[in-house]
Coordinates of C-alpha atoms in Angstrom, one line a residue:
Chain A
M285 CA -0.3 0.2 0.3
D286 CA 2.9 2.1 0.4
F287 CA 3.1 3.1 -3.4
L288 CA -0.1 4.7 -2.6
F289 CA 0.8 7.1 -0.5
Q290 CA 3.8 7.3 -2.6
G291 CA 1.8 8.2 -5.4
F292 CA -1.0 10.9 -3.5
L293 CA 3.2 12.4 -2.6
Q294 CA 4.5 12.6 -6.0
A295 CA 1.4 13.7 -7.4
F296 CA 1.9 17.1 -5.4
K297 CA 5.5 17.5 -5.5
L298 CA 4.5 16.9 -9.8
L299 CA 2.3 19.9 -9.8
L300 CA 3.9 21.5 -7.4
T301 CA 7.2 21.8 -9.0
G302 CA 6.0 22.2 -12.5
D303 CA 6.9 19.3 -14.1
P304 CA 7.2 19.9 -17.7
E305 CA 6.7 15.7 -18.8
T306 CA 3.5 16.4 -16.6
Y307 CA 1.9 19.8 -17.9
S308 CA 2.7 17.8 -21.5
A309 CA 0.3 15.6 -21.0
V310 CA -2.4 17.9 -19.1
A311 CA -2.1 20.6 -21.9
A312 CA -2.6 17.4 -24.6
T313 CA -5.3 16.2 -22.9
V314 CA -6.4 19.7 -21.9
T315 CA -6.5 20.4 -25.7
V316 CA -7.9 17.3 -27.5
S317 CA -10.6 17.1 -25.4
S318 CA -12.0 21.0 -26.0
Y319 CA -11.5 20.6 -29.6
A320 CA -13.4 17.5 -29.6
M321 CA -16.2 19.1 -26.3
A322 CA -16.7 22.0 -28.4
V323 CA -17.1 20.8 -31.4
S324 CA -20.0 17.9 -30.0
L325 CA -21.6 20.7 -27.9
L326 CA -21.6 22.8 -31.7
M327 CA -23.0 20.5 -33.2
G328 CA -24.7 17.9 -30.7
I329 CA -27.3 20.8 -28.7
P330 CA -28.9 21.8 -31.5
L331 CA -29.8 18.1 -33.3
G332 CA -30.2 17.2 -29.9
F333 CA -33.3 19.5 -29.7
A334 CA -34.2 18.9 -33.2
L335 CA -34.7 14.7 -32.1
G336 CA -36.6 15.9 -28.8
H337 CA -38.3 18.7 -29.4
F338 CA -39.8 18.0 -33.9
R339 CA -41.5 15.5 -34.9
F340 CA -40.1 13.4 -38.6
P341 CA -40.7 10.4 -40.6
G342 CA -37.7 8.2 -39.0
R343 CA -37.7 9.7 -36.5
R344 CA -37.4 6.6 -33.5
A345 CA -35.1 4.7 -36.0
V346 CA -32.5 7.9 -35.4
R347 CA -33.1 7.9 -31.7
L348 CA -32.8 4.3 -32.2
V349 CA -29.1 4.7 -33.9
V350 CA -28.1 8.0 -31.4
D351 CA -28.7 5.6 -28.6
T352 CA -26.8 2.4 -30.0
M353 CA -23.6 5.0 -30.5
L354 CA -23.6 5.9 -27.1
S355 CA -22.4 1.7 -26.3
L356 CA -19.6 2.9 -29.0
P357 CA -16.2 1.4 -27.9
T358 CA -13.1 4.1 -27.7
V359 CA -11.0 0.9 -29.6
F360 CA -13.3 1.0 -32.7
V361 CA -13.9 4.7 -32.7
G362 CA -10.2 4.5 -32.6
L363 CA -9.5 1.5 -35.6
M364 CA -12.5 3.5 -37.6
V365 CA -10.6 7.0 -37.1
Y366 CA -7.6 5.5 -37.9
A367 CA -8.3 3.8 -41.1
L368 CA -9.7 7.1 -42.3
I369 CA -6.6 9.1 -41.5
S370 CA -3.7 7.1 -41.6
R371 CA -1.6 7.3 -45.5
Q372 CA -3.8 4.8 -46.7
G373 CA -7.4 6.0 -45.5
P374 CA -9.5 8.9 -47.3
L375 CA -8.3 11.5 -45.0
G376 CA -5.0 10.4 -45.2
Q377 CA -3.3 13.4 -47.4
M378 CA -4.1 15.6 -44.6
G379 CA -1.3 14.2 -42.5
L380 CA -3.6 14.4 -39.1
L381 CA -2.8 10.7 -38.2
F382 CA -0.7 11.0 -34.2
T383 CA -1.7 14.7 -34.3
L384 CA -4.2 16.1 -31.8
P385 CA -6.5 17.0 -33.9
G386 CA -6.3 13.7 -34.8
I387 CA -7.5 12.7 -31.9
A388 CA -9.8 15.3 -31.3
I389 CA -11.8 13.8 -34.4
G390 CA -11.9 10.2 -32.5
Q391 CA -13.7 12.1 -29.4
T392 CA -15.9 14.2 -31.3
L393 CA -17.3 10.7 -32.3
L394 CA -17.6 9.5 -28.7
A395 CA -19.1 12.7 -27.4
L396 CA -21.7 13.8 -30.3
P397 CA -23.8 10.5 -29.7
V398 CA -23.9 11.3 -25.5
V399 CA -25.0 15.3 -26.4
I400 CA -27.4 14.2 -29.0
A401 CA -29.1 11.4 -26.9
L402 CA -28.9 13.3 -23.7
G403 CA -29.9 16.4 -24.8
A404 CA -32.6 15.0 -26.7
T405 CA -33.9 12.8 -23.6
T406 CA -33.6 16.2 -21.6
V407 CA -36.1 18.5 -24.7
E408 CA -38.5 15.1 -24.2
S409 CA -39.0 15.8 -21.0
M410 CA -39.4 19.0 -20.4
D411 CA -43.2 19.7 -19.6
A412 CA -45.5 19.8 -22.3
N413 CA -47.3 23.2 -21.0
L414 CA -43.8 25.3 -21.2
R415 CA -44.7 25.0 -24.6
T416 CA -48.6 26.3 -24.8
M417 CA -47.4 29.2 -22.2
L418 CA -44.7 30.9 -24.0
I419 CA -46.9 30.7 -27.0
S420 CA -49.8 32.2 -25.3
L421 CA -47.3 34.5 -24.2
G422 CA -46.6 35.7 -27.4
A423 CA -43.2 33.9 -28.1
G424 CA -42.6 33.7 -31.8
R425 CA -40.8 30.6 -33.4
R426 CA -37.4 31.8 -32.3
Q427 CA -38.0 32.7 -29.0
L428 CA -40.2 29.5 -28.4
L429 CA -37.3 27.5 -29.5
L430 CA -34.8 30.1 -27.3
G431 CA -36.7 29.2 -24.3
I432 CA -37.4 26.0 -24.2
L433 CA -33.8 25.8 -24.4
W434 CA -32.4 28.1 -21.5
E435 CA -35.6 25.7 -19.7
A436 CA -33.6 22.6 -20.5
R437 CA -30.3 24.3 -19.4
H438 CA -29.5 21.8 -16.7
G439 CA -30.2 19.1 -18.0
L440 CA -27.5 20.2 -21.2
V441 CA -25.0 20.8 -19.4
E442 CA -25.6 17.5 -17.6
A443 CA -25.6 16.1 -21.1
G444 CA -22.2 17.9 -22.1
L445 CA -20.6 17.2 -18.4
T446 CA -21.7 12.9 -19.1
A447 CA -19.6 13.6 -22.9
Y448 CA -17.1 15.3 -21.2
G449 CA -16.0 12.6 -18.7
R450 CA -16.1 10.1 -22.0
V451 CA -13.4 12.1 -23.5
M452 CA -11.7 12.8 -20.7
T453 CA -11.3 9.0 -19.6
E454 CA -11.1 8.0 -22.4
V455 CA -8.0 5.6 -23.6
G456 CA -8.3 4.2 -26.7
I457 CA -8.8 6.8 -29.2
A458 CA -5.9 9.3 -27.7
M459 CA -3.4 5.3 -28.1
M460 CA -4.7 4.4 -31.3
V461 CA -4.9 7.8 -33.6
G462 CA -2.5 9.9 -31.6
G463 CA 0.6 6.8 -31.0
N464 CA 0.8 8.4 -27.4
I465 CA 4.7 10.4 -28.8
K466 CA 6.4 12.1 -26.0
W467 CA 5.8 15.6 -25.7
H468 CA 3.3 15.5 -28.3
T469 CA 0.0 13.5 -28.3
R470 CA 0.8 11.9 -25.3
T471 CA -2.8 12.5 -22.4
I472 CA -2.9 11.7 -19.5
T473 CA -5.0 8.4 -20.0
T474 CA -1.8 7.6 -21.9
A475 CA 0.6 8.5 -19.5
I476 CA -1.2 6.6 -16.7
A477 CA -1.3 3.8 -19.1
L478 CA 2.7 3.8 -19.9
E479 CA 4.0 4.6 -16.8
T480 CA 1.4 1.4 -15.1
S481 CA 2.8 -1.1 -17.6
K482 CA 6.5 -0.3 -16.5
G483 CA 5.6 -0.8 -13.1
M484 CA 5.9 2.9 -12.0
F485 CA 2.3 3.6 -10.0
A486 CA 3.5 6.1 -8.5
M487 CA 3.9 8.0 -11.2
G488 CA 0.4 6.7 -12.4
I489 CA -1.5 7.7 -9.6
A490 CA -0.3 11.2 -9.9
L491 CA -1.3 11.7 -13.4
G492 CA -4.6 10.0 -12.4
M493 CA -5.0 13.1 -9.5
V494 CA -4.7 15.4 -12.2
L495 CA -7.3 14.5 -13.8
L496 CA -9.5 14.0 -11.2
L497 CA -9.0 17.8 -10.2
I498 CA -9.2 18.9 -13.8
A499 CA -12.9 17.2 -13.0
F500 CA -12.9 18.9 -10.2
F501 CA -12.4 22.8 -11.8
T502 CA -14.6 21.9 -14.7
T503 CA -18.0 19.8 -13.0
S504 CA -17.8 23.3 -10.1
A505 CA -18.0 25.4 -13.4
A506 CA -20.9 23.3 -15.0
S507 CA -22.8 24.3 -11.5
L508 CA -22.1 27.8 -11.3
I509 CA -24.3 27.9 -15.2
K510 CA -26.6 25.8 -13.9
R511 CA -27.0 27.8 -11.0
K512 CA -28.1 31.0 -12.8
Chain B
M190 CA -66.1 42.6 -38.4
P191 CA -66.6 39.6 -36.5
L192 CA -63.3 38.9 -34.2
Y193 CA -62.9 35.4 -35.1
E194 CA -64.3 33.0 -37.8
L195 CA -63.6 29.5 -38.2
K196 CA -65.0 27.9 -41.6
N197 CA -64.7 23.9 -42.4
I198 CA -62.9 23.3 -38.9
A199 CA -61.7 19.7 -38.0
H200 CA -59.5 19.1 -35.4
Q201 CA -57.6 15.4 -34.4
Y202 CA -55.9 13.9 -31.8
N203 CA -54.0 10.6 -33.1
G204 CA -57.0 10.1 -35.4
H205 CA -60.1 11.0 -33.0
L206 CA -61.4 13.8 -34.0
A207 CA -61.7 16.3 -31.0
L208 CA -63.9 19.0 -32.5
S209 CA -65.4 19.7 -35.7
I210 CA -67.0 23.2 -36.3
D211 CA -68.9 23.8 -40.1
H212 CA -68.8 27.9 -39.5
W213 CA -68.8 29.7 -36.6
V214 CA -68.2 33.6 -35.9
L215 CA -67.2 35.4 -32.9
E216 CA -67.9 38.7 -32.3
S217 CA -65.7 41.7 -31.4
G218 CA -66.4 42.6 -27.5
R219 CA -68.5 40.0 -26.0
I220 CA -68.0 37.3 -22.8
T221 CA -68.2 34.3 -24.3
G222 CA -69.1 31.4 -22.0
L223 CA -67.4 28.0 -23.3
S224 CA -70.3 25.1 -21.3
G225 CA -70.5 21.6 -22.6
P226 CA -69.3 17.5 -20.7
N227 CA -65.7 17.0 -20.3
G228 CA -63.8 16.1 -24.3
S229 CA -66.3 18.1 -25.6
G230 CA -63.7 19.8 -27.6
K231 CA -64.2 23.0 -24.6
S232 CA -60.4 23.3 -24.3
T233 CA -59.3 22.0 -27.9
L234 CA -61.7 25.4 -29.4
L235 CA -59.3 27.6 -26.5
K236 CA -56.2 26.0 -28.3
L237 CA -57.4 27.4 -31.8
L238 CA -58.6 29.9 -31.0
G239 CA -55.6 31.0 -28.9
F240 CA -53.3 29.6 -32.3
V241 CA -51.1 27.2 -30.0
E242 CA -52.1 24.7 -32.2
R243 CA -53.0 24.6 -35.2
P244 CA -56.0 22.6 -36.5
T245 CA -55.7 19.6 -38.7
S246 CA -58.0 21.5 -41.3
G247 CA -60.2 24.5 -41.7
Q248 CA -59.3 28.3 -41.7
I249 CA -59.6 30.6 -39.1
F250 CA -59.4 34.2 -39.6
L251 CA -58.9 36.9 -37.1
N252 CA -60.1 40.5 -37.5
G253 CA -61.4 39.3 -41.1
R254 CA -57.6 37.8 -42.0
K255 CA -57.1 34.5 -42.6
T256 CA -54.7 33.2 -39.2
V257 CA -51.5 30.5 -37.7
P258 CA -50.0 30.0 -35.4
F259 CA -47.0 32.8 -34.8
D260 CA -48.8 35.3 -37.2
A261 CA -47.8 39.0 -35.6
V262 CA -51.5 40.1 -35.1
V263 CA -51.5 36.9 -32.8
R264 CA -49.0 37.7 -30.8
E265 CA -50.0 41.7 -30.5
T266 CA -53.8 40.4 -29.8
V267 CA -54.2 37.0 -28.0
A268 CA -53.2 35.8 -24.2
L269 CA -54.4 32.3 -23.6
L270 CA -54.8 30.9 -20.0
P271 CA -54.4 27.1 -19.9
Q272 CA -56.3 25.4 -17.6
A273 CA -52.8 23.5 -15.9
T274 CA -51.0 26.3 -14.0
F275 CA -47.2 26.6 -15.3
L276 CA -44.9 28.9 -14.4
L277 CA -40.9 29.2 -15.2
K278 CA -38.7 28.7 -12.6
R279 CA -38.3 31.9 -11.7
S280 CA -39.7 34.8 -8.9
V281 CA -43.1 36.4 -9.2
Y282 CA -42.1 39.0 -10.9
H283 CA -40.3 37.9 -14.0
N284 CA -43.4 35.3 -14.0
V285 CA -45.2 38.5 -14.8
E286 CA -43.0 40.5 -16.9
Y287 CA -42.1 37.5 -18.8
G288 CA -44.5 38.5 -21.7
L289 CA -43.6 41.8 -21.9
R290 CA -40.5 41.2 -22.7
L291 CA -41.3 38.2 -25.5
R292 CA -43.4 40.9 -27.0
G293 CA -41.0 43.9 -26.5
L294 CA -43.1 45.8 -24.4
S295 CA -40.1 45.9 -21.7
R296 CA -40.4 49.8 -21.0
L297 CA -43.8 49.0 -19.7
T298 CA -42.9 46.2 -17.6
D299 CA -42.6 47.7 -13.7
N300 CA -45.9 49.4 -14.3
R301 CA -48.0 47.0 -15.7
V302 CA -46.4 44.0 -13.6
R303 CA -47.9 45.8 -10.2
E304 CA -51.1 46.8 -12.4
A305 CA -51.5 43.5 -12.9
M306 CA -50.8 41.2 -9.6
S307 CA -52.2 44.1 -7.6
L308 CA -55.8 43.4 -10.4
V309 CA -55.2 39.2 -9.5
G310 CA -55.1 40.3 -5.8
L311 CA -51.5 39.6 -5.2
D312 CA -50.0 42.4 -2.8
F313 CA -46.6 43.9 -4.9
D314 CA -44.6 43.8 -1.8
H315 CA -45.2 40.4 -0.7
F316 CA -44.9 38.9 -3.6
A317 CA -43.4 40.3 -6.3
H318 CA -39.6 38.9 -5.0
R319 CA -41.2 35.2 -4.0
P320 CA -40.2 32.0 -6.5
W321 CA -42.4 30.0 -7.9
Y322 CA -42.3 27.2 -5.4
A323 CA -43.4 29.3 -2.6
L324 CA -46.4 30.1 -3.7
S325 CA -50.0 27.7 -3.1
G326 CA -51.7 26.3 -6.1
G327 CA -54.0 29.7 -6.1
E328 CA -51.6 32.3 -6.2
A329 CA -49.7 30.4 -8.4
H330 CA -52.7 30.4 -11.0
R331 CA -53.3 34.2 -9.9
V332 CA -49.7 34.8 -10.8
A333 CA -50.3 32.7 -14.5
L334 CA -53.5 34.6 -14.7
A335 CA -51.0 38.2 -13.8
A336 CA -48.4 37.6 -16.5
R337 CA -51.5 37.4 -19.6
L338 CA -53.0 40.8 -17.4
A339 CA -50.2 42.8 -17.4
L340 CA -50.6 42.3 -21.6
R341 CA -53.4 44.1 -21.3
P342 CA -54.7 41.7 -24.7
K343 CA -57.4 42.7 -26.8
V344 CA -58.8 39.2 -26.8
L345 CA -58.5 37.0 -23.6
L346 CA -59.1 33.0 -23.3
L347 CA -59.6 31.5 -20.0
D348 CA -59.9 27.3 -19.6
E349 CA -60.9 26.6 -16.2
P350 CA -59.8 29.7 -14.3
T351 CA -61.3 29.2 -11.2
T352 CA -60.8 25.5 -11.3
S353 CA -59.1 24.3 -8.2
V354 CA -58.6 27.7 -6.0
D355 CA -59.9 28.3 -2.8
A356 CA -62.8 30.5 -3.4
A357 CA -60.8 34.0 -2.7
S358 CA -58.1 33.5 -5.4
A359 CA -61.7 32.4 -7.6
Q360 CA -63.2 36.0 -6.2
H361 CA -60.1 37.8 -7.8
I362 CA -59.5 36.0 -10.8
K363 CA -63.6 36.9 -11.1
S364 CA -62.9 40.6 -10.6
A365 CA -59.7 40.4 -12.7
T366 CA -61.3 38.8 -15.5
L367 CA -64.3 41.7 -16.2
Y368 CA -61.9 44.5 -15.4
A369 CA -60.2 43.3 -18.9
H370 CA -63.5 43.5 -20.3
Q371 CA -65.1 46.5 -18.7
Q372 CA -62.0 48.5 -19.0
W373 CA -59.8 47.6 -21.8
G374 CA -62.4 46.4 -23.9
S375 CA -61.0 42.8 -24.1
S376 CA -63.0 40.2 -25.5
V377 CA -62.9 37.4 -23.5
V378 CA -63.5 33.2 -24.5
I379 CA -63.8 31.6 -20.8
V380 CA -64.5 27.8 -20.3
S381 CA -66.0 26.5 -17.2
H382 CA -68.0 24.3 -15.6
E383 CA -68.5 27.1 -13.2
H384 CA -72.2 27.5 -14.2
Q385 CA -73.6 30.7 -12.6
W386 CA -70.4 32.4 -13.0
L387 CA -70.4 31.7 -16.8
H388 CA -74.4 33.4 -16.3
E389 CA -73.0 35.9 -14.4
I390 CA -70.5 37.7 -16.8
S391 CA -71.4 36.2 -20.1
H392 CA -73.1 38.0 -22.6
E393 CA -73.6 34.2 -24.2
I394 CA -73.0 30.7 -23.5
L395 CA -72.7 28.1 -26.3
Y396 CA -72.7 25.0 -25.6
L397 CA -70.2 21.5 -26.7
F398 CA -70.9 18.6 -27.0
Q399 CA -68.8 15.4 -28.7
G400 CA -66.1 18.2 -30.6
K401 CA -69.6 20.3 -31.6
L402 CA -71.0 23.2 -31.1
L403 CA -75.1 22.8 -30.3
G404 CA -75.6 26.9 -29.8
S405 CA -76.3 29.4 -27.4
G406 CA -77.5 28.3 -24.0
H407 CA -77.3 25.5 -21.6
R408 CA -78.4 21.9 -22.6
T409 CA -79.3 18.4 -20.1
L410 CA -78.2 15.8 -20.9
L411 CA -79.5 12.3 -20.7
F412 CA -77.1 9.4 -21.2
G413 CA -80.5 6.2 -20.4
P414 CA -80.6 3.4 -20.2
W415 CA -84.0 4.0 -22.8
L416 CA -86.3 1.8 -22.9
P417 CA -89.7 1.6 -25.2
A418 CA -92.5 3.3 -25.1
D419 CA -95.8 3.5 -26.8
D420 CA -96.7 5.3 -30.0
R421 CA -92.3 4.7 -31.9
K422 CA -90.8 6.8 -28.5
V423 CA -88.6 6.1 -25.7
Y424 CA -88.4 7.0 -21.8
M425 CA -86.0 7.8 -19.3
L426 CA -86.8 5.9 -16.3
L427 CA -86.2 8.6 -13.4
I428 CA -86.8 9.2 -9.7
G429 CA -90.6 8.5 -8.3
E430 CA -91.2 6.3 -11.5
Q431 CA -91.2 9.4 -13.9
R432 CA -90.5 9.3 -17.0
F433 CA -88.8 11.5 -20.1
E434 CA -90.0 10.2 -23.4
A435 CA -88.6 11.0 -26.2
P436 CA -89.8 10.5 -30.0
H437 CA -87.6 6.9 -31.2
P438 CA -84.2 8.4 -31.6
P439 CA -82.9 8.1 -35.5
P440 CA -80.6 5.2 -36.7
E441 CA -77.4 7.8 -37.1
A442 CA -77.8 8.8 -33.4
I443 CA -75.1 6.3 -32.5
H444 CA -74.6 7.1 -28.5
Q445 CA -78.2 7.5 -28.2
V446 CA -77.7 10.8 -26.3
A447 CA -80.8 12.8 -26.0
A448 CA -80.4 16.4 -25.4
I449 CA -82.3 19.1 -24.4
A450 CA -82.2 22.8 -24.4
A451 CA -82.8 24.9 -21.3
I452 CA -84.8 27.5 -23.1
D453 CA -87.0 24.6 -24.3
L454 CA -88.1 23.7 -20.5
S455 CA -91.1 25.9 -19.2
I456 CA -90.9 25.9 -15.6
L457 CA -94.0 26.0 -13.7
P458 CA -93.9 26.8 -9.1
H459 CA -95.4 23.1 -7.4
D460 CA -98.6 25.1 -6.2
N461 CA -100.1 24.9 -9.4
V462 CA -102.7 21.9 -9.3
M463 CA -100.8 19.8 -12.4
V464 CA -100.5 16.0 -12.7
P465 CA -98.5 14.1 -13.6
A466 CA -98.1 13.5 -17.5
P467 CA -96.3 13.0 -20.8
G468 CA -94.3 16.2 -21.0
R469 CA -94.2 17.1 -17.8
L470 CA -92.1 16.4 -14.8
Q471 CA -91.9 16.7 -10.9
G472 CA -88.4 17.8 -9.2
T473 CA -86.6 19.8 -6.3
L474 CA -85.4 23.6 -7.8
T475 CA -81.9 23.2 -6.6
S476 CA -80.3 26.8 -7.7
M477 CA -80.8 30.0 -9.4
S478 CA -78.6 32.6 -11.1
L479 CA -79.5 36.0 -13.2
E480 CA -78.3 36.2 -16.4
R481 CA -76.7 39.5 -16.1
I482 CA -76.7 40.2 -19.5
T483 CA -80.2 39.1 -20.4
G484 CA -82.0 39.6 -17.0
R485 CA -83.6 36.2 -17.6
I486 CA -83.5 33.3 -14.6
H487 CA -81.4 30.3 -14.8
A488 CA -82.3 28.1 -13.0
T489 CA -81.5 23.7 -12.3
V490 CA -84.1 21.5 -11.0
G491 CA -82.8 17.9 -10.3
M492 CA -84.8 14.7 -10.3
G493 CA -82.6 12.3 -8.8
S494 CA -78.9 12.1 -10.2
V495 CA -80.0 14.3 -13.5
V496 CA -80.4 18.1 -13.3
F497 CA -82.2 19.6 -15.7
H498 CA -81.5 23.5 -16.6
V499 CA -84.0 26.0 -17.5
V500 CA -84.4 29.4 -18.5
V501 CA -87.2 31.1 -16.2
P502 CA -88.2 34.2 -18.1
P503 CA -88.2 37.6 -15.9
E504 CA -92.5 37.2 -15.7
I505 CA -92.6 33.8 -14.4
F506 CA -90.4 34.5 -12.1
N507 CA -91.6 37.9 -10.6
R508 CA -95.0 35.6 -9.6
G509 CA -93.3 34.4 -6.9
G510 CA -93.1 30.6 -5.1
F511 CA -89.2 30.0 -6.3
T512 CA -87.0 29.4 -4.2
P513 CA -83.9 27.1 -4.2
G514 CA -85.5 23.4 -2.0
S515 CA -89.2 23.9 -3.3
A516 CA -90.8 21.6 -5.5
V517 CA -91.2 22.6 -9.1
W518 CA -92.9 21.7 -12.5
I519 CA -90.9 21.7 -16.0
S520 CA -93.1 20.8 -19.5
Y521 CA -91.1 20.4 -22.6
Q522 CA -92.5 18.9 -25.7
P523 CA -91.0 15.9 -26.8
D524 CA -90.5 17.1 -30.3
D525 CA -87.8 19.8 -29.2
V526 CA -86.0 16.4 -27.8
V527 CA -82.6 16.7 -30.0
W528 CA -80.5 13.1 -30.4
Y529 CA -76.6 12.6 -30.5

């Protein structure tokens, strides 16, 4: 059990001394997850709203596909993205393999179904009387949509947080698409996997604690938004 | 020019026809009551008049112009208070001012909110900053009405506004409704089962049944069971072995529900020497209310589980003998019975 204690001690040491390798992994993680979440939220919230609010032919089939994609294995997404952006793939000439944008593409595919599915569920579960109330007070189409979105904001923030959790903790995509290249595409999770395989548990625990700290700050920021 | 004109309206929910109106005109500047049993289409009609829903087929004209949901004229003219109270998760003040902001009337907010809250009997200092969850059911409903009144709407549509609120809240809602009509000239359409209030306030009461507008005035609905009688008639057994006789229902009367309009029933005090006869029934006068606009008296006469709605002309009423609880005669012509 001593290595656990040593791990916690080392975590504080790495963070407080500004260990460049640790901060490189932190920077890579924050960068790819920010890209992935930005795209997922920008695309996922409107799509989730549309899926939850509007009734259109084939809606159930779309919902089934999105719900199924909630269970996407990260290694499978990694494999698909690898196939797409490797030299023989259709996007091979873009040079995205073993880059942070390459990882971000894979993580977007992971987060997007979460935002869409949970966003749609949130909008679906809104009280039907909200729509009647907004129209009866004189809301136009745009005001109606914005009004429902605003009232659904807590659920949408939760959807974003859940997706963020998936993105932050995945290893498969970062490992396969990023290649775990030191100073370049090594993220916190791939670094943990590497350190553990080398028997460096303390370093792994230290990086795990950093991951938890990032999650804590993100959740705190989200709860501030929800409180408004 | 009529306020509303409905043409060939049909509205369905999941294939079930909830409302069917071939042609109907509603004049401006009046208070109109909508009455009828549950499921008769009253709330559906109100939603269509409020342009909350688009009819499955047919056209609605507002002030002579064909109108659909989200048209600018609707947003500036009509306010609907639905039966189910729904407040935003905000303070009372922000709930009441919400509609003003939606309509771009923010400059009027403070005065309008104060006025609307005062109309529904909510003290501004006590309630304005109270959150939505700290309100009783009656208070929440009054806040919802205040949000509509703050708009000073030209058309105010109220769906069961006094249902499930206490007497004090109901009184505030009734006063505020009358104020909107008298001070701002609002046309008001009210769906309510509170007959007495409808009679007091309405210029006209329209009766709906099974999604159809049957016309002006109350109806008594008789659901049977119907038993065969002589001379191609049927009858329904009432209290005291009395028979309500009606012509044999036509084959197209699917549900075999008989209706007789209040105006087609005559009423006499029991001290008039009469004997039971076809088309003549004895019951107990259970309530009376004044139709403020017409000056007539609307009475209900109970016969066991059946309550007949009767209109009493002033000249008959003035002869005396009508006090709630007293025995009365009512009479009708079987040919006036309508089948559905």
